[in-house]
PDB file of C-alpha atoms in Angstrom:
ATOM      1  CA  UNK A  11       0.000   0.000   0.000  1.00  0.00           C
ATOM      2  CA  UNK A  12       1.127   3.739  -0.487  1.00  0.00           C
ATOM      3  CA  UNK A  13       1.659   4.043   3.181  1.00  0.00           C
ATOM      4  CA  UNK A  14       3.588   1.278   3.172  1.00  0.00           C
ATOM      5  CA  UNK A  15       1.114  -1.485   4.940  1.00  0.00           C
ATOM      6  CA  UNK A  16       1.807  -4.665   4.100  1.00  0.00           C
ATOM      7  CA  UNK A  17      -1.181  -6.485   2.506  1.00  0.00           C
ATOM      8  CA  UNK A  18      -2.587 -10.188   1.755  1.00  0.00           C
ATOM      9  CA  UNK A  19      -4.804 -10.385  -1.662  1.00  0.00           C
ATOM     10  CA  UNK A  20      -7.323 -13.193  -2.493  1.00  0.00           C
ATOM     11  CA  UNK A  21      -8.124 -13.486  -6.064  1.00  0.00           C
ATOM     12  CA  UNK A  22     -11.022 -15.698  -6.271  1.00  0.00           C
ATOM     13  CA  UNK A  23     -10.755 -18.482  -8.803  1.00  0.00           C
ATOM     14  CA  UNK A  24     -12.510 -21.267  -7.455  1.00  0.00           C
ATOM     15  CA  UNK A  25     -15.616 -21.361  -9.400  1.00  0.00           C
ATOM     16  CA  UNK A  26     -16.236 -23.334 -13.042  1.00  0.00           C
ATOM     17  CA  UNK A  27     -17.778 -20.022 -14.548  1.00  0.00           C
ATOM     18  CA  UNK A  28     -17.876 -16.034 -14.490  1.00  0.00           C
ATOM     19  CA  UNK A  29     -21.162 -16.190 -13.015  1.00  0.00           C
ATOM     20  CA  UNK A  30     -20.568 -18.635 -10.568  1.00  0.00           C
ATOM     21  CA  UNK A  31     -17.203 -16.723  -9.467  1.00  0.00           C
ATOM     22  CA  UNK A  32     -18.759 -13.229  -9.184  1.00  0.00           C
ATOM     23  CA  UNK A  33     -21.630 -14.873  -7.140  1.00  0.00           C
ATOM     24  CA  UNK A  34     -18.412 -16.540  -5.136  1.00  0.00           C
ATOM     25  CA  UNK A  35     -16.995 -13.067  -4.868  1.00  0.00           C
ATOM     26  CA  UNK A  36     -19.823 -11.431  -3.637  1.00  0.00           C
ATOM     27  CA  UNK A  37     -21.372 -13.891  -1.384  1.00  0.00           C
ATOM     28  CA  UNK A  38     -17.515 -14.055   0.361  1.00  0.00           C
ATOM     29  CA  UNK A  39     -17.550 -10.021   0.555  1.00  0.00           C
ATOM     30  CA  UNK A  40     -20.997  -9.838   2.218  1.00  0.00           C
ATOM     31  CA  UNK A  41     -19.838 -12.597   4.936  1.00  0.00           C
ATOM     32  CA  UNK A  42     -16.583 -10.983   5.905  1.00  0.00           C
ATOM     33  CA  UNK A  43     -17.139  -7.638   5.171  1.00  0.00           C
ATOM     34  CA  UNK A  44     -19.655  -7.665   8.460  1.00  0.00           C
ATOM     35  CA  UNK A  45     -16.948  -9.116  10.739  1.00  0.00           C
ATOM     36  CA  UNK A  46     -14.707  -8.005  12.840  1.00  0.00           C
ATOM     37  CA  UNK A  47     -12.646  -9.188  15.771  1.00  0.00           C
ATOM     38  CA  UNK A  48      -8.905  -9.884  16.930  1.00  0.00           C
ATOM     39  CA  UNK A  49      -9.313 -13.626  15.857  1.00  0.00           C
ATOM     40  CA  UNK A  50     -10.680 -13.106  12.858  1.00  0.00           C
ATOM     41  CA  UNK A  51      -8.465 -12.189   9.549  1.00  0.00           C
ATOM     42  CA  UNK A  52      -9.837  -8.437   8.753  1.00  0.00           C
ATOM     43  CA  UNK A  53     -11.004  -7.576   5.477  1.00  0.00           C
ATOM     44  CA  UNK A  54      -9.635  -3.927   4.025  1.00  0.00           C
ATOM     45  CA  UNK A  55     -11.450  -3.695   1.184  1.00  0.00           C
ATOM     46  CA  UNK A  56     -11.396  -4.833  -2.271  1.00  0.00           C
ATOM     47  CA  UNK A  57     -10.561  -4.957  -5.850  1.00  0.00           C
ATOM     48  CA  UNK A  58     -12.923  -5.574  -9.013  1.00  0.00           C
ATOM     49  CA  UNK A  59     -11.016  -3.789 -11.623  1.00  0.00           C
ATOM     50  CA  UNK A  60      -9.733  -6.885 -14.559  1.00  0.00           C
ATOM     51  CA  UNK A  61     -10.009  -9.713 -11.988  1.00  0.00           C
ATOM     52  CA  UNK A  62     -11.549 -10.010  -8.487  1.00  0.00           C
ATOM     53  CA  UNK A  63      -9.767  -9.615  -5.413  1.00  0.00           C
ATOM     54  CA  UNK A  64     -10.292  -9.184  -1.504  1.00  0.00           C
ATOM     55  CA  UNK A  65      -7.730  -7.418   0.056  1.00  0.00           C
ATOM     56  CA  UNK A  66      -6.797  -8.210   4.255  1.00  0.00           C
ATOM     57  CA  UNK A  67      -4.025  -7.374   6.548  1.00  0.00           C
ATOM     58  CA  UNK A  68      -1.199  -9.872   6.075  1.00  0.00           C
ATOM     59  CA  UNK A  69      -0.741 -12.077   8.126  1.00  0.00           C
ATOM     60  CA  UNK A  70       3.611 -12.322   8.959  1.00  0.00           C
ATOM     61  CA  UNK A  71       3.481 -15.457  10.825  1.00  0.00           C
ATOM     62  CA  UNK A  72       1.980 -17.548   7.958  1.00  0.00           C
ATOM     63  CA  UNK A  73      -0.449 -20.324   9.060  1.00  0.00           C
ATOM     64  CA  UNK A  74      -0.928 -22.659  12.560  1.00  0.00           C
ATOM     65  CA  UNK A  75       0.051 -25.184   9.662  1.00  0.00           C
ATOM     66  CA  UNK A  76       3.001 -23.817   8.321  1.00  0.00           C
ATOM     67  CA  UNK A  77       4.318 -23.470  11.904  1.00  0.00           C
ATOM     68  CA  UNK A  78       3.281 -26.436  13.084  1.00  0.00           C
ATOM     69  CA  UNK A  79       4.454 -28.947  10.183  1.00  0.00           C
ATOM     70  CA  UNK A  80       7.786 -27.247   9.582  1.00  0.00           C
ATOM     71  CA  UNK A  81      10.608 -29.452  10.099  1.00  0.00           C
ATOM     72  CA  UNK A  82      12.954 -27.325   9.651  1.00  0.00           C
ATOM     73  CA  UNK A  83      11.747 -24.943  11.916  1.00  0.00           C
ATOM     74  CA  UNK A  84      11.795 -25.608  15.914  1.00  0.00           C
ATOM     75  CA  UNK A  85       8.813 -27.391  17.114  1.00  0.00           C
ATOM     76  CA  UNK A  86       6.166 -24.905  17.917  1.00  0.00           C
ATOM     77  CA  UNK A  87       5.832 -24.366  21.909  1.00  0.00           C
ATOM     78  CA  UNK A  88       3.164 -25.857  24.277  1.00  0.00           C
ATOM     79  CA  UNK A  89       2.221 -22.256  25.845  1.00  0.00           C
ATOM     80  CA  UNK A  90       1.712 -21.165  22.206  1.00  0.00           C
ATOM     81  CA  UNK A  91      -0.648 -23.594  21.189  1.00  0.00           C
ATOM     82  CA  UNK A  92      -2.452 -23.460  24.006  1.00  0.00           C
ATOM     83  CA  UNK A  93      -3.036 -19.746  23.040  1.00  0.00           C
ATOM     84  CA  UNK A  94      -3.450 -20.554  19.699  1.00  0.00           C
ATOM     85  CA  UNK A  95      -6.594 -22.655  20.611  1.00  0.00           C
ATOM     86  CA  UNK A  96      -7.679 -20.286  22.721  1.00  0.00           C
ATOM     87  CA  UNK A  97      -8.122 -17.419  20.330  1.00  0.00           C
ATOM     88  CA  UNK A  98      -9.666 -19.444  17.485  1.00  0.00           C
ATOM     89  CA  UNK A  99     -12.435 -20.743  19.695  1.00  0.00           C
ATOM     90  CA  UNK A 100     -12.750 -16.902  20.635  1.00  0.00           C
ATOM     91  CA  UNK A 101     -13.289 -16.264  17.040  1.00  0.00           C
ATOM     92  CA  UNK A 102     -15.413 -19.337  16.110  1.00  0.00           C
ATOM     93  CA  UNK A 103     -17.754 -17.829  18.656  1.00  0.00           C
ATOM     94  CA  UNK A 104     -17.848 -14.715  17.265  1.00  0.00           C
ATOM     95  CA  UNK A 105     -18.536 -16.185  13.651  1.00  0.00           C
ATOM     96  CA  UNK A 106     -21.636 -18.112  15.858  1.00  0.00           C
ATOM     97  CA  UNK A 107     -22.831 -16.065  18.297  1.00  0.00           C
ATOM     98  CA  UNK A 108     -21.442 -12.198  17.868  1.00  0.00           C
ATOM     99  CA  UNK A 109     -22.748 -11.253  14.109  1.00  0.00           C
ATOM    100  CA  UNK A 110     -25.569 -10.192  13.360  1.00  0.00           C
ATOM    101  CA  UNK A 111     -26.234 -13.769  11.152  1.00  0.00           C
ATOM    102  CA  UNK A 112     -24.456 -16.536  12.506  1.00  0.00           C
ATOM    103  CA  UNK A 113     -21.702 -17.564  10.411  1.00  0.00           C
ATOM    104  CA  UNK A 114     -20.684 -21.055   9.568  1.00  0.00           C
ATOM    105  CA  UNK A 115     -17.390 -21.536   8.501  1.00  0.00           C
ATOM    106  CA  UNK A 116     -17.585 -24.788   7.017  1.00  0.00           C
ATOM    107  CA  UNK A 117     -13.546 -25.240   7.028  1.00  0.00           C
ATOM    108  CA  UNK A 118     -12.149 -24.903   9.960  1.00  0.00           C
ATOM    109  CA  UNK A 119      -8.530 -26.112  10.041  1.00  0.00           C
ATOM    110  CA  UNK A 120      -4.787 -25.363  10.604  1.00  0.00           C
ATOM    111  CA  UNK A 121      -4.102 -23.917   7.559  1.00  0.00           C
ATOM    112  CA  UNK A 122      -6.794 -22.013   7.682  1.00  0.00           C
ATOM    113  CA  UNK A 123      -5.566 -20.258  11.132  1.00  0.00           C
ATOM    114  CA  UNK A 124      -2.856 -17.563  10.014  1.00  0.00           C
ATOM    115  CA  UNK A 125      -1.064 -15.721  12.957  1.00  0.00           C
ATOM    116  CA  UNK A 126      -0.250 -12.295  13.409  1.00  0.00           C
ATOM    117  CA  UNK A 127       3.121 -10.858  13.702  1.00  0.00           C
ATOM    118  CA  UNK A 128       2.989 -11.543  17.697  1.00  0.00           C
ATOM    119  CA  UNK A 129       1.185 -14.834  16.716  1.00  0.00           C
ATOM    120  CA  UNK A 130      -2.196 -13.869  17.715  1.00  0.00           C
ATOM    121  CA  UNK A 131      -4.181 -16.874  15.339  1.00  0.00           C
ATOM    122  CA  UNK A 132      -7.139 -15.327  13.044  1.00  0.00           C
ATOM    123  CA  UNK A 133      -9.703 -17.418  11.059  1.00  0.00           C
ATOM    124  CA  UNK A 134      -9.419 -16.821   7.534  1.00  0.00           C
ATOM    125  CA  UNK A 135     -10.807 -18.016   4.056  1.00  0.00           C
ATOM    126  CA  UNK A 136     -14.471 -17.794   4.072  1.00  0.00           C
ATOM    127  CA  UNK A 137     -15.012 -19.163   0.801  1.00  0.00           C
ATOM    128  CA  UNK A 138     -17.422 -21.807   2.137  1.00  0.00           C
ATOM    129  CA  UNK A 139     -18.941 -20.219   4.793  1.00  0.00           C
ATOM    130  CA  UNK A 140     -22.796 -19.770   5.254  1.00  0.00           C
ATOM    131  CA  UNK A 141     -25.366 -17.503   7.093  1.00  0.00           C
ATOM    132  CA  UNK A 142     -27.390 -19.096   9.271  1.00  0.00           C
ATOM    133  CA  UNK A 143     -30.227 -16.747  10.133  1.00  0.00           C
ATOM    134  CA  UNK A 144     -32.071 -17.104  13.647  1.00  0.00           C
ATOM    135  CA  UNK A 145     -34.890 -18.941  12.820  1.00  0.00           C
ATOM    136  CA  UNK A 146     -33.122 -21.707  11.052  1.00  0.00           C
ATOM    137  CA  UNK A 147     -31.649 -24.822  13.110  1.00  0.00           C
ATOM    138  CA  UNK A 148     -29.632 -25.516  10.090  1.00  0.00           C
ATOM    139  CA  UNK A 149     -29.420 -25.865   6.822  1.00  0.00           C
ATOM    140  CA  UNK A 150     -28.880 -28.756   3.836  1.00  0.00           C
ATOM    141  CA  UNK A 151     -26.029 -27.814   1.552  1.00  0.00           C
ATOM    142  CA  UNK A 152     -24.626 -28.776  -1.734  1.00  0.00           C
ATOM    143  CA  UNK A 153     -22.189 -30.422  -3.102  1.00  0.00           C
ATOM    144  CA  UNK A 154     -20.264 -30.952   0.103  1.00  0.00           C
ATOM    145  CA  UNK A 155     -17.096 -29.070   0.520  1.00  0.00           C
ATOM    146  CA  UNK A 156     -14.539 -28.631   2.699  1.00  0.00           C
ATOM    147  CA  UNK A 157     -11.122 -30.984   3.810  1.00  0.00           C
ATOM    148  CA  UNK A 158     -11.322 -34.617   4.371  1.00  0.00           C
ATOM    149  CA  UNK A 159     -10.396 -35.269   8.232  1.00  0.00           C
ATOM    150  CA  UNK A 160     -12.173 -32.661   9.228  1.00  0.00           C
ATOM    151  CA  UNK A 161     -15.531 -32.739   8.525  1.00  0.00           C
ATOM    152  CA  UNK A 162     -18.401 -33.996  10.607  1.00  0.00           C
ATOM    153  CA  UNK A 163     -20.047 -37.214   9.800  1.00  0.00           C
ATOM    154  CA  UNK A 164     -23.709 -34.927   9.579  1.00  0.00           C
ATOM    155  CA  UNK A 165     -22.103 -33.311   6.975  1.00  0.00           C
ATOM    156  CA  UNK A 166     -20.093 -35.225   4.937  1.00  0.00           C
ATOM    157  CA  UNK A 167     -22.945 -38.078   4.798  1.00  0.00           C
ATOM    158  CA  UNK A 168     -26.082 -35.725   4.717  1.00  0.00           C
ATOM    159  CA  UNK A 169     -24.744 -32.257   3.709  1.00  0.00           C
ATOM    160  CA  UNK A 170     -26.119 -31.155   6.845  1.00  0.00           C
ATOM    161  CA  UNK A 171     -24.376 -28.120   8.662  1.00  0.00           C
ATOM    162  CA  UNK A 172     -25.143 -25.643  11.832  1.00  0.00           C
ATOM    163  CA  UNK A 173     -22.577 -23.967  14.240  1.00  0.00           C
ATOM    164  CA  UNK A 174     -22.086 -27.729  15.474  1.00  0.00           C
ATOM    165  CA  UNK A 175     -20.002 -28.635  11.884  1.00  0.00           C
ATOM    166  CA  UNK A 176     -17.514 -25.869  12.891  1.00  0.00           C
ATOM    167  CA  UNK A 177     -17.169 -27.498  16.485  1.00  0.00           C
ATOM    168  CA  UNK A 178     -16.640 -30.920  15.227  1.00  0.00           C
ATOM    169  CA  UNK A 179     -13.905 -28.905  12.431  1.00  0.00           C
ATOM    170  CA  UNK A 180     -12.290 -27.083  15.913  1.00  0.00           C
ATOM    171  CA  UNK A 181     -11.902 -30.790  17.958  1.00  0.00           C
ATOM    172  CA  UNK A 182     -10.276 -32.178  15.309  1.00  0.00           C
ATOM    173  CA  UNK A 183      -8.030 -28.655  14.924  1.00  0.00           C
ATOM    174  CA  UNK A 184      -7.101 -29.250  18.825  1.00  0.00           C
ATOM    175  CA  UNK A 185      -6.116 -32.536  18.413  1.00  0.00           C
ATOM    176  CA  UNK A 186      -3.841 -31.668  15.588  1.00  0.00           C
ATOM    177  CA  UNK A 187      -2.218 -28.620  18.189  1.00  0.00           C
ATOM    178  CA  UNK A 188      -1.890 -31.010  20.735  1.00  0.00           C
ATOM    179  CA  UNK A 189      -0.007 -33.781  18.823  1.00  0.00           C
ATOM    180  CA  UNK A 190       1.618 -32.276  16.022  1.00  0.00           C
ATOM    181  CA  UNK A 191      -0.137 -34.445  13.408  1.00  0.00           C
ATOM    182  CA  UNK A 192      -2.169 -33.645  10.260  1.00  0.00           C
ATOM    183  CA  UNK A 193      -5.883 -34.722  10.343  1.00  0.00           C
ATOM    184  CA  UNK A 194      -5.223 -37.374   7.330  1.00  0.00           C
ATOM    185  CA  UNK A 195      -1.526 -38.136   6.857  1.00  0.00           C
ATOM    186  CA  UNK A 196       0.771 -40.537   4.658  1.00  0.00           C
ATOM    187  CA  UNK A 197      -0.547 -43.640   6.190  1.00  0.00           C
ATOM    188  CA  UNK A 198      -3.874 -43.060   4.833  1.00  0.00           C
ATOM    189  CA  UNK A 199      -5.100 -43.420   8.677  1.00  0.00           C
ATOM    190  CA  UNK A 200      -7.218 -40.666  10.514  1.00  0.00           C
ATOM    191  CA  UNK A 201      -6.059 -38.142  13.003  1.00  0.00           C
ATOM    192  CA  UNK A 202      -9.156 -39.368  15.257  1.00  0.00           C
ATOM    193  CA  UNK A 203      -8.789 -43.050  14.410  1.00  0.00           C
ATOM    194  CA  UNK A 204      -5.111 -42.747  15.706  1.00  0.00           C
ATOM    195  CA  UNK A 205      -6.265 -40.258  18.742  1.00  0.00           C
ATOM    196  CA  UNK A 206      -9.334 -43.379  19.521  1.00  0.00           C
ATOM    197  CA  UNK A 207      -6.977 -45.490  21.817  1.00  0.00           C
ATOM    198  CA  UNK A 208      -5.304 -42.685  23.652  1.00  0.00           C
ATOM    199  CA  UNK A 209      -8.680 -40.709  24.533  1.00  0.00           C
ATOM    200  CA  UNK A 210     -10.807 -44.029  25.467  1.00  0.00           C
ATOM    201  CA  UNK A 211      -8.116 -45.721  27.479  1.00  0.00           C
ATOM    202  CA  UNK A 212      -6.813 -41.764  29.594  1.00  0.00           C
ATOM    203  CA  UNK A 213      -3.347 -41.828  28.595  1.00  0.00           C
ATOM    204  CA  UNK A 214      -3.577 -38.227  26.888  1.00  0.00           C
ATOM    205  CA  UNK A 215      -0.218 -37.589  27.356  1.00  0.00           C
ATOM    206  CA  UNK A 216       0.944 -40.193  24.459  1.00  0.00           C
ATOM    207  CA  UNK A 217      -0.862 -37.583  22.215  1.00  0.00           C
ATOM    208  CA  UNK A 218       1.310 -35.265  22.736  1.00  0.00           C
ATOM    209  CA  UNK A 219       3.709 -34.265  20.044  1.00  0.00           C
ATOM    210  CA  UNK A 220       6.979 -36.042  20.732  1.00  0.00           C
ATOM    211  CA  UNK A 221       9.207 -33.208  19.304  1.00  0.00           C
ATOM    212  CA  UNK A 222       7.973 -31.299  22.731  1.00  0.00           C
ATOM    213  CA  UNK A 223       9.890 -33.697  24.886  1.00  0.00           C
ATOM    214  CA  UNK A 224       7.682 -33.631  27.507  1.00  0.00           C
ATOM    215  CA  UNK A 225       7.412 -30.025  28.174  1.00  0.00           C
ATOM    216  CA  UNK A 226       3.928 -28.927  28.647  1.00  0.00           C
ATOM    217  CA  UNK A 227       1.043 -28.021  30.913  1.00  0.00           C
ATOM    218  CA  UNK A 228      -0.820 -31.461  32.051  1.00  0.00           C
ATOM    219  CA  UNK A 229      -3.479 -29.408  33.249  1.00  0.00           C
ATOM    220  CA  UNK A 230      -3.955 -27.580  29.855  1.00  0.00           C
ATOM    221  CA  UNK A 231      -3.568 -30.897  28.338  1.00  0.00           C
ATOM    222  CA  UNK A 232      -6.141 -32.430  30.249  1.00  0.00           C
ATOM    223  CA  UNK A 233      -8.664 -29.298  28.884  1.00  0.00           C
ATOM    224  CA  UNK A 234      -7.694 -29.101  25.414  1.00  0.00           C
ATOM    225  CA  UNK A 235      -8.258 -33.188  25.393  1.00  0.00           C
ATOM    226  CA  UNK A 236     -11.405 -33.032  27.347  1.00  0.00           C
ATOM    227  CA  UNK A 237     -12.330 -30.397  25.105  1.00  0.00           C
ATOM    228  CA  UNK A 238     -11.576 -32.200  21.604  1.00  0.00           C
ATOM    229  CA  UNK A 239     -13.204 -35.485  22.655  1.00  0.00           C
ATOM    230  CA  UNK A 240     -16.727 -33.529  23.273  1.00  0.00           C
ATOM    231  CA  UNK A 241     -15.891 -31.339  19.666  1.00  0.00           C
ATOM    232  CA  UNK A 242     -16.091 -34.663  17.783  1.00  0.00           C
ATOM    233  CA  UNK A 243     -19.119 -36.738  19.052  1.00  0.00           C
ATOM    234  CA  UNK A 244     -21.360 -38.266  16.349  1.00  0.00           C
ATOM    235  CA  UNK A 245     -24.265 -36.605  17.338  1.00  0.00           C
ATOM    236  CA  UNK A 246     -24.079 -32.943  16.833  1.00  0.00           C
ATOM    237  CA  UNK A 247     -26.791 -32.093  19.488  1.00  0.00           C
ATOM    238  CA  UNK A 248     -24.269 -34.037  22.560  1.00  0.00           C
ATOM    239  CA  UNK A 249     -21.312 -31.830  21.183  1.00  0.00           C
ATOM    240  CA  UNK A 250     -20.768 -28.514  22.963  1.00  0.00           C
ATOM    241  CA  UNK A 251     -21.071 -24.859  21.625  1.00  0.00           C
ATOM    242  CA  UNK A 252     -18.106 -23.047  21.528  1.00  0.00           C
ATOM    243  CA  UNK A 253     -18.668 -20.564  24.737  1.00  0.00           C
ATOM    244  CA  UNK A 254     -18.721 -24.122  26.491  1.00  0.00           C
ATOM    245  CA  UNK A 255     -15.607 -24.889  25.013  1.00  0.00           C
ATOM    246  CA  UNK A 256     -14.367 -21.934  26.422  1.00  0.00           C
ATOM    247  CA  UNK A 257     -15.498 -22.961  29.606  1.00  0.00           C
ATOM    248  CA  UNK A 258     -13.352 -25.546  29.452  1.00  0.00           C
ATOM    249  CA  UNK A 259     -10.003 -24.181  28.119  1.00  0.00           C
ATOM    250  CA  UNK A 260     -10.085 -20.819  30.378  1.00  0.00           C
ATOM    251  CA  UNK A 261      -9.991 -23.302  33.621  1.00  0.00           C
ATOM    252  CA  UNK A 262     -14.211 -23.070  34.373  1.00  0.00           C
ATOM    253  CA  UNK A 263     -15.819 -25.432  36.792  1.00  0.00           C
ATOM    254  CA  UNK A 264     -17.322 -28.465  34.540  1.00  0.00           C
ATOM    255  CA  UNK A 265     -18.976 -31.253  36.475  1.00  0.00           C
ATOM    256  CA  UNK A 266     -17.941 -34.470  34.242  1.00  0.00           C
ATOM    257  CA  UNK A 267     -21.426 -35.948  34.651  1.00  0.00           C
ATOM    258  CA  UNK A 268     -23.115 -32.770  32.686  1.00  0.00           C
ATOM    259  CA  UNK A 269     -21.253 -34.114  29.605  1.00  0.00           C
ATOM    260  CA  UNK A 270     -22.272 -38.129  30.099  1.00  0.00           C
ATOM    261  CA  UNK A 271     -23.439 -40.070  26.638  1.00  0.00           C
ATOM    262  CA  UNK A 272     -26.447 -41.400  26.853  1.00  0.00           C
ATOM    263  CA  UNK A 273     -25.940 -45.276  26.796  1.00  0.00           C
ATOM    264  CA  UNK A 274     -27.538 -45.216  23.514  1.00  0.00           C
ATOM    265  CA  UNK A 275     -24.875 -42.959  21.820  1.00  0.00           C
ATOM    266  CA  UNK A 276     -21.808 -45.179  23.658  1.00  0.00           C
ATOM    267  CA  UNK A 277     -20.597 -46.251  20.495  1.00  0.00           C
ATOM    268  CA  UNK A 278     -18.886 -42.820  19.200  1.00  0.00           C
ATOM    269  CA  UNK A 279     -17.653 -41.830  15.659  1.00  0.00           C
ATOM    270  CA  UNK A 280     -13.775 -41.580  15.911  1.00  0.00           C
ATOM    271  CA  UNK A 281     -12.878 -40.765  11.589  1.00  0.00           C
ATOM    272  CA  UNK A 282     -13.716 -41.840   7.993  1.00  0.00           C
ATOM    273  CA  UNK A 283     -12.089 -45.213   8.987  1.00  0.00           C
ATOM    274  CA  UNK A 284     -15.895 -45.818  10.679  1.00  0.00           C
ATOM    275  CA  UNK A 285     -18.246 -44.582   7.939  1.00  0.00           C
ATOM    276  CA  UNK A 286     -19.178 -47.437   6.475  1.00  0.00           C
ATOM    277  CA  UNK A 287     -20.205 -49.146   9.513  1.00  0.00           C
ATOM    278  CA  UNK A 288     -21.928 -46.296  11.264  1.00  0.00           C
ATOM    279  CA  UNK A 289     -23.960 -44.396   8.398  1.00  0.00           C
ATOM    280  CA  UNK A 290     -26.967 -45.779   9.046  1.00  0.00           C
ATOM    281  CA  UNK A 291     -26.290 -45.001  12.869  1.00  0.00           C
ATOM    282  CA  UNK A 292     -25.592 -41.267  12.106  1.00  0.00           C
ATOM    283  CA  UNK A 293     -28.877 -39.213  13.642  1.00  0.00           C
ATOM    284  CA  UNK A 294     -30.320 -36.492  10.889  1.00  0.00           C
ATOM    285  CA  UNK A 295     -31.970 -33.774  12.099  1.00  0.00           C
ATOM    286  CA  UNK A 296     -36.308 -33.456  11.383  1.00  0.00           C
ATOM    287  CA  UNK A 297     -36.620 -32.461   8.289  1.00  0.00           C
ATOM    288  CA  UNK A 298     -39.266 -29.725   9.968  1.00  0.00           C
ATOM    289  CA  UNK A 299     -36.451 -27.125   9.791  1.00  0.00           C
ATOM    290  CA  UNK A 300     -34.350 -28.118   7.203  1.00  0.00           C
ATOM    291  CA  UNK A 301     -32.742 -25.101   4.761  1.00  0.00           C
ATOM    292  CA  UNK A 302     -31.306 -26.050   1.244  1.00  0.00           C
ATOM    293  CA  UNK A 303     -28.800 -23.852  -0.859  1.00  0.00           C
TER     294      UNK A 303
END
């Protein structure tokens, strides 16, 4: 910029047509353009002369992901991820609860999480994301979009989202802060099929990422973990909204038994390795308030 502000450009080019990117372009500007909070990437303006562009502060610290998956970069610290997942479920419940529509995001995830220069994280890319005005419980979407790994069963088996598809998106995020692993990597396996063991059985500390030798906050671990296990329940309805995930990660009282299955849901969803067996299983919301777009 003249003044010599460093700035991030988005020039939209997802769409199969002109028509279907300007309506891209414009249903992105109308969601973001109404936002605005320290953990949410701010948008400055735009640009529709020759292409189409949105225009936001930059970002210096690149994404969660970038840090986090670097090898060549020291491993990124336990009292910085803990922060990390602190802010973003500050600004997932703005997106929910603090617009004047709610917002779903639809693709919540690491790389989606860029960090300021004093690494304050910020949700960006809103190229999926829907309104979900107050009278709706949800809505029915299509085609289904978004980054295998992370998205909840609801979703990617019924095209069903609400503010509970971005919570499901978040526990999956926090498991990836906590153990330094990407939500679907080489072996083809999970990041919740491998976290299944560890989170059934208690022993949260062998999710921890190794290259942290140790060093971190058992007490934050035990949130963040309690936290991510209620984020990715099968049933949208038993997981928690994000100001009760906040709850739990800024140290408030949470009696265990408040958050109890029901012995009906015992069986939980733990990643794609499951779908086959439990689609039929997966609960669908009455069709009585059921959106399409």
């Amino acid at each position: 910029m003249e003044d010599g502000q460093v700035i991030a450009v988005k020039r939209l080019m997802r769409a199969s047509s002109d028509e279907q990117r300007e309506k891209d372009f414009l249903t992105e500007l109308g969601t973001v353009g109404h936002v605005w909070h320290p953990n949410v990437s701010a948008l400055l303006g735009c640009c529709i002369d020759r292409d189409l562009h949105l225009i936001f502060e930059f970002s210096s610290r690149g994404s969660v992901s970038s840090n986090l998956h670097d090898e060549n970069s020291p491993p990124m610290a336990w009292k910085l991820r803990y922060n990390i997942a602190m802010g973003t479920a500050r600004g997932l419940h703005y997106l929910h609860k603090g617009c004047q529509r709610r917002i779903i995001h639809r693709d919540i995830k690491a790389s989606n999480i860029l960090l300021t220069s004093n690494f304050e994280p910020q949700i960006s890319d809103f190229g999926l994301a829907k309104w979900l005005p107050s009278e709706w419980t949800y809505r029915a979407v299509a085609p289904i979009e978004g980054t295998f790994g992370c998205l909840a069963p609801e979703y990617f088996m019924h095209g069903i989202v609400d503010e509970k598809t971005d919570v499901f998106a978040f526990g999956v995020f926090l498991l990836e802060i906590i153990s330094g692993r990407k939500p679907v990597d080489g072996s083809h396996k999970s990041l919740l099929s491998w976290a299944r063991p560890f989170l059934n059985e208690g022993t949260i500390q062998l999710l921890v990422d190794p290259r942290l030798e140790q060093d971190y906050d058992m007490e934050q671990l035990k949130r963040l973990t309690f936290a991510a296990s209620l984020c990715i329940r099968t049933t949208a309805t038993l997981r928690p909204s994000m100001i009760e995930v906040l709850e739990i990660l800024e140290g408030g009282e949470i009696p265990q038994d408040r958050w109890n299955l029901p012995e009906e849901e015992e069986e939980e969803f733990w990643g794609f390795d499951d779908l086959n067996e439990d689609e039929d299983e997966c609960d669908t919301p009455s069709t009585s308030s059921t959106r399409s777009s």
